[in-house]
């Protein structure tokens, strides 16, 4: 049972990184190498790895309310600056 484990990174860090990654994906529009370079920079700037993002998801998987709240914050952050998103 993983319920008692803490997420390896704070929710706020996860949210900001995911927002930045989604914006990078929208900006790179199919340019895989361009996106990979932006992704690496985003992760380095935040001091996290892609493994840390997966660990956050795994640690939070048994708390659907928290997961939903975090992903609503990601969505709301994306909507707050629609000029940075293509959809």
Tab-separated table of N, CA and C in Angstrom:
chain	number	residue	atom	x	y	z
A	1	UNK	N	0.854	-1.191	0.000
A	1	UNK	CA	0.000	0.000	0.000
A	1	UNK	C	0.887	1.237	0.000
A	2	UNK	N	0.718	2.089	-1.007
A	2	UNK	CA	1.574	3.260	-1.169
A	2	UNK	C	0.922	4.524	-0.640
A	3	UNK	N	-0.238	4.386	-0.016
A	3	UNK	CA	-1.008	5.547	0.411
A	3	UNK	C	-0.215	6.490	1.315
A	4	UNK	N	0.624	5.961	2.169
A	4	UNK	CA	1.352	6.789	3.117
A	4	UNK	C	2.578	7.470	2.540
A	5	UNK	N	2.975	7.141	1.328
A	5	UNK	CA	4.171	7.733	0.734
A	5	UNK	C	3.923	9.175	0.310
A	6	UNK	N	4.938	9.972	0.444
A	6	UNK	CA	4.867	11.345	-0.042
A	6	UNK	C	5.282	11.365	-1.509
A	7	UNK	N	4.700	12.274	-2.264
A	7	UNK	CA	5.116	12.444	-3.661
A	7	UNK	C	6.571	12.914	-3.662
A	8	UNK	N	7.371	12.414	-4.577
A	8	UNK	CA	8.783	12.771	-4.602
A	8	UNK	C	9.051	14.244	-4.907
A	9	UNK	N	8.144	14.908	-5.594
A	9	UNK	CA	8.279	16.344	-5.841
A	9	UNK	C	6.982	17.006	-5.383
A	10	UNK	N	7.038	18.277	-4.999
A	10	UNK	CA	5.816	18.966	-4.574
A	10	UNK	C	4.817	19.104	-5.729
A	11	UNK	N	3.551	19.139	-5.386
A	11	UNK	CA	2.513	19.311	-6.404
A	11	UNK	C	2.771	20.544	-7.252
A	12	UNK	N	3.187	21.640	-6.616
A	12	UNK	CA	3.400	22.894	-7.337
A	12	UNK	C	4.485	22.739	-8.404
A	13	UNK	N	5.517	21.980	-8.078
A	13	UNK	CA	6.587	21.735	-9.054
A	13	UNK	C	6.060	20.898	-10.203
A	14	UNK	N	5.302	19.847	-9.887
A	14	UNK	CA	4.719	18.997	-10.917
A	14	UNK	C	3.842	19.831	-11.849
A	15	UNK	N	3.005	20.685	-11.267
A	15	UNK	CA	2.094	21.526	-12.057
A	15	UNK	C	2.880	22.424	-12.997
A	16	UNK	N	3.871	23.137	-12.469
A	16	UNK	CA	4.621	24.077	-13.308
A	16	UNK	C	5.360	23.360	-14.422
A	17	UNK	N	5.976	22.228	-14.107
A	17	UNK	CA	6.709	21.485	-15.135
A	17	UNK	C	5.749	20.978	-16.206
A	18	UNK	N	4.606	20.453	-15.808
A	18	UNK	CA	3.648	19.943	-16.786
A	18	UNK	C	3.103	21.063	-17.670
A	19	UNK	N	2.837	22.219	-17.096
A	19	UNK	CA	2.385	23.367	-17.888
A	19	UNK	C	3.469	23.754	-18.893
A	20	UNK	N	4.702	23.845	-18.417
A	20	UNK	CA	5.804	24.210	-19.313
A	20	UNK	C	5.995	23.170	-20.413
A	21	UNK	N	5.860	21.884	-20.065
A	21	UNK	CA	6.013	20.830	-21.080
A	21	UNK	C	4.891	20.881	-22.106
A	22	UNK	N	3.679	21.153	-21.664
A	22	UNK	CA	2.565	21.254	-22.615
A	22	UNK	C	2.741	22.441	-23.541
A	23	UNK	N	3.219	23.550	-22.996
A	23	UNK	CA	3.470	24.725	-23.836
A	23	UNK	C	4.593	24.451	-24.832
A	24	UNK	N	5.614	23.742	-24.375
A	24	UNK	CA	6.726	23.389	-25.273
A	24	UNK	C	6.239	22.476	-26.387
A	25	UNK	N	5.378	21.526	-26.057
A	25	UNK	CA	4.839	20.617	-27.075
A	25	UNK	C	4.033	21.398	-28.099
A	26	UNK	N	3.234	22.359	-27.633
A	26	UNK	CA	2.434	23.168	-28.554
A	26	UNK	C	3.338	24.034	-29.433
A	27	UNK	N	4.385	24.583	-28.836
A	27	UNK	CA	5.288	25.463	-29.582
A	27	UNK	C	6.133	24.702	-30.598
A	28	UNK	N	6.457	23.457	-30.299
A	28	UNK	CA	7.323	22.696	-31.202
A	28	UNK	C	6.555	22.034	-32.335
A	29	UNK	N	5.268	21.894	-32.191
A	29	UNK	CA	4.372	21.401	-33.255
A	29	UNK	C	4.989	20.350	-34.177
A	30	UNK	N	5.314	19.208	-33.611
A	30	UNK	CA	5.801	18.110	-34.434
A	30	UNK	C	7.308	18.049	-34.611
A	31	UNK	N	8.029	19.033	-34.118
A	31	UNK	CA	9.493	19.044	-34.194
A	31	UNK	C	10.032	18.278	-32.983
A	32	UNK	N	10.219	16.975	-33.161
A	32	UNK	CA	10.597	16.110	-32.041
A	32	UNK	C	11.905	16.534	-31.393
A	33	UNK	N	12.914	16.793	-32.180
A	33	UNK	CA	14.206	17.170	-31.590
A	33	UNK	C	14.111	18.526	-30.893
A	34	UNK	N	13.319	19.434	-31.462
A	34	UNK	CA	13.108	20.732	-30.814
A	34	UNK	C	12.407	20.573	-29.477
A	35	UNK	N	11.387	19.721	-29.439
A	35	UNK	CA	10.684	19.479	-28.185
A	35	UNK	C	11.599	18.820	-27.169
A	36	UNK	N	12.385	17.849	-27.596
A	36	UNK	CA	13.280	17.150	-26.663
A	36	UNK	C	14.271	18.128	-26.029
A	37	UNK	N	14.779	19.063	-26.813
A	37	UNK	CA	15.701	20.069	-26.273
A	37	UNK	C	14.988	20.966	-25.262
A	38	UNK	N	13.756	21.394	-25.598
A	38	UNK	CA	12.984	22.221	-24.662
A	38	UNK	C	12.664	21.425	-23.400
A	39	UNK	N	12.280	20.143	-23.565
A	39	UNK	CA	11.956	19.294	-22.417
A	39	UNK	C	13.155	19.181	-21.485
A	40	UNK	N	14.311	18.905	-22.049
A	40	UNK	CA	15.510	18.761	-21.224
A	40	UNK	C	15.805	20.045	-20.458
A	41	UNK	N	15.623	21.189	-21.115
A	41	UNK	CA	15.857	22.481	-20.478
A	41	UNK	C	14.849	22.741	-19.362
A	42	UNK	N	13.577	22.431	-19.618
A	42	UNK	CA	12.513	22.628	-18.618
A	42	UNK	C	12.795	21.780	-17.385
A	43	UNK	N	13.119	20.511	-17.601
A	43	UNK	CA	13.395	19.618	-16.476
A	43	UNK	C	14.623	20.079	-15.694
A	44	UNK	N	15.680	20.475	-16.412
A	44	UNK	CA	16.899	20.935	-15.744
A	44	UNK	C	16.628	22.200	-14.932
A	45	UNK	N	15.885	23.137	-15.518
A	45	UNK	CA	15.576	24.385	-14.810
A	45	UNK	C	14.780	24.127	-13.538
A	46	UNK	N	13.895	23.116	-13.577
A	46	UNK	CA	13.063	22.789	-12.417
A	46	UNK	C	13.789	21.874	-11.436
A	47	UNK	N	14.919	21.323	-11.861
A	47	UNK	CA	15.668	20.421	-11.000
A	47	UNK	C	14.998	19.069	-10.811
A	48	UNK	N	14.262	18.622	-11.844
A	48	UNK	CA	13.588	17.321	-11.773
A	48	UNK	C	13.964	16.479	-12.994
A	49	UNK	N	13.659	15.206	-12.909
A	49	UNK	CA	13.873	14.294	-14.027
A	49	UNK	C	12.523	13.770	-14.496
A	50	UNK	N	12.503	13.170	-15.667
A	50	UNK	CA	11.254	12.565	-16.109
A	50	UNK	C	10.855	11.436	-15.164
A	51	UNK	N	11.831	10.766	-14.571
A	51	UNK	CA	11.533	9.719	-13.582
A	51	UNK	C	10.807	10.295	-12.365
A	52	UNK	N	11.181	11.513	-11.966
A	52	UNK	CA	10.515	12.157	-10.828
A	52	UNK	C	9.055	12.464	-11.158
A	53	UNK	N	8.782	12.831	-12.414
A	53	UNK	CA	7.392	13.082	-12.820
A	53	UNK	C	6.583	11.799	-12.756
A	54	UNK	N	7.153	10.698	-13.273
A	54	UNK	CA	6.467	9.404	-13.204
A	54	UNK	C	6.276	8.966	-11.755
A	55	UNK	N	7.287	9.211	-10.916
A	55	UNK	CA	7.176	8.848	-9.500
A	55	UNK	C	6.051	9.628	-8.828
A	56	UNK	N	5.890	10.907	-9.205
A	56	UNK	CA	4.788	11.707	-8.642
A	56	UNK	C	3.456	11.073	-9.027
A	57	UNK	N	3.302	10.711	-10.306
A	57	UNK	CA	2.057	10.086	-10.772
A	57	UNK	C	1.804	8.789	-10.009
A	58	UNK	N	2.824	7.957	-9.879
A	58	UNK	CA	2.658	6.689	-9.170
A	58	UNK	C	2.296	6.897	-7.707
A	59	UNK	N	2.940	7.869	-7.059
A	59	UNK	CA	2.684	8.137	-5.650
A	59	UNK	C	1.305	8.741	-5.414
A	60	UNK	N	0.770	9.411	-6.429
A	60	UNK	CA	-0.514	10.109	-6.294
A	60	UNK	C	-1.678	9.292	-6.849
A	61	UNK	N	-1.380	8.192	-7.480
A	61	UNK	CA	-2.409	7.397	-8.181
A	61	UNK	C	-3.559	6.952	-7.284
A	62	UNK	N	-3.282	6.735	-6.015
A	62	UNK	CA	-4.336	6.259	-5.123
A	62	UNK	C	-5.112	7.393	-4.462
A	63	UNK	N	-4.868	8.614	-4.899
A	63	UNK	CA	-5.587	9.780	-4.362
A	63	UNK	C	-6.217	10.536	-5.527
A	64	UNK	N	-7.341	10.003	-6.064
A	64	UNK	CA	-7.929	10.616	-7.255
A	64	UNK	C	-8.375	12.061	-7.050
A	65	UNK	N	-8.769	12.426	-5.841
A	65	UNK	CA	-9.168	13.822	-5.602
A	65	UNK	C	-7.981	14.752	-5.776
A	66	UNK	N	-6.855	14.371	-5.217
A	66	UNK	CA	-5.646	15.184	-5.351
A	66	UNK	C	-5.207	15.231	-6.808
A	67	UNK	N	-5.201	14.077	-7.468
A	67	UNK	CA	-4.787	14.023	-8.873
A	67	UNK	C	-5.690	14.933	-9.712
A	68	UNK	N	-6.996	14.854	-9.487
A	68	UNK	CA	-7.931	15.696	-10.228
A	68	UNK	C	-7.695	17.167	-9.970
A	69	UNK	N	-7.440	17.516	-8.714
A	69	UNK	CA	-7.189	18.916	-8.354
A	69	UNK	C	-5.939	19.434	-9.063
A	70	UNK	N	-4.890	18.633	-9.078
A	70	UNK	CA	-3.641	19.032	-9.730
A	70	UNK	C	-3.849	19.211	-11.232
A	71	UNK	N	-4.535	18.261	-11.868
A	71	UNK	CA	-4.721	18.378	-13.320
A	71	UNK	C	-5.687	19.504	-13.686
A	72	UNK	N	-6.616	19.851	-12.792
A	72	UNK	CA	-7.452	21.043	-13.024
A	72	UNK	C	-6.593	22.299	-12.958
A	73	UNK	N	-5.631	22.320	-12.036
A	73	UNK	CA	-4.736	23.475	-11.943
A	73	UNK	C	-3.875	23.587	-13.200
A	74	UNK	N	-3.438	22.458	-13.732
A	74	UNK	CA	-2.670	22.478	-14.983
A	74	UNK	C	-3.544	23.041	-16.096
A	75	UNK	N	-4.762	22.530	-16.212
A	75	UNK	CA	-5.689	23.014	-17.244
A	75	UNK	C	-5.936	24.515	-17.091
A	76	UNK	N	-6.202	24.948	-15.855
A	76	UNK	CA	-6.488	26.363	-15.620
A	76	UNK	C	-5.285	27.243	-15.942
A	77	UNK	N	-4.093	26.756	-15.644
A	77	UNK	CA	-2.882	27.514	-15.982
A	77	UNK	C	-2.726	27.646	-17.490
A	78	UNK	N	-3.064	26.585	-18.211
A	78	UNK	CA	-2.987	26.636	-19.668
A	78	UNK	C	-4.006	27.628	-20.224
A	79	UNK	N	-5.186	27.652	-19.644
A	79	UNK	CA	-6.227	28.575	-20.111
A	79	UNK	C	-5.920	30.025	-19.767
A	80	UNK	N	-5.162	30.224	-18.706
A	80	UNK	CA	-4.844	31.593	-18.267
A	80	UNK	C	-3.995	32.330	-19.295
A	81	UNK	N	-3.231	31.578	-20.089
A	81	UNK	CA	-2.405	32.181	-21.151
A	81	UNK	C	-2.625	31.424	-22.439
A	82	UNK	N	-3.821	31.564	-23.020
A	82	UNK	CA	-4.130	30.788	-24.227
A	82	UNK	C	-3.258	31.126	-25.436
A	83	UNK	N	-2.610	32.276	-25.396
A	83	UNK	CA	-1.747	32.656	-26.510
A	83	UNK	C	-0.547	31.726	-26.649
A	84	UNK	N	-0.265	30.930	-25.624
A	84	UNK	CA	0.899	30.045	-25.653
A	84	UNK	C	0.507	28.618	-26.045
A	85	UNK	N	-0.769	28.402	-26.330
A	85	UNK	CA	-1.255	27.058	-26.648
A	85	UNK	C	-1.975	27.100	-27.976
A	86	UNK	N	-1.767	26.078	-28.804
A	86	UNK	CA	-2.392	26.083	-30.123
A	86	UNK	C	-3.819	25.568	-30.099
A	87	UNK	N	-4.245	24.778	-29.116
A	87	UNK	CA	-5.632	24.304	-29.068
A	87	UNK	C	-6.370	24.993	-27.963
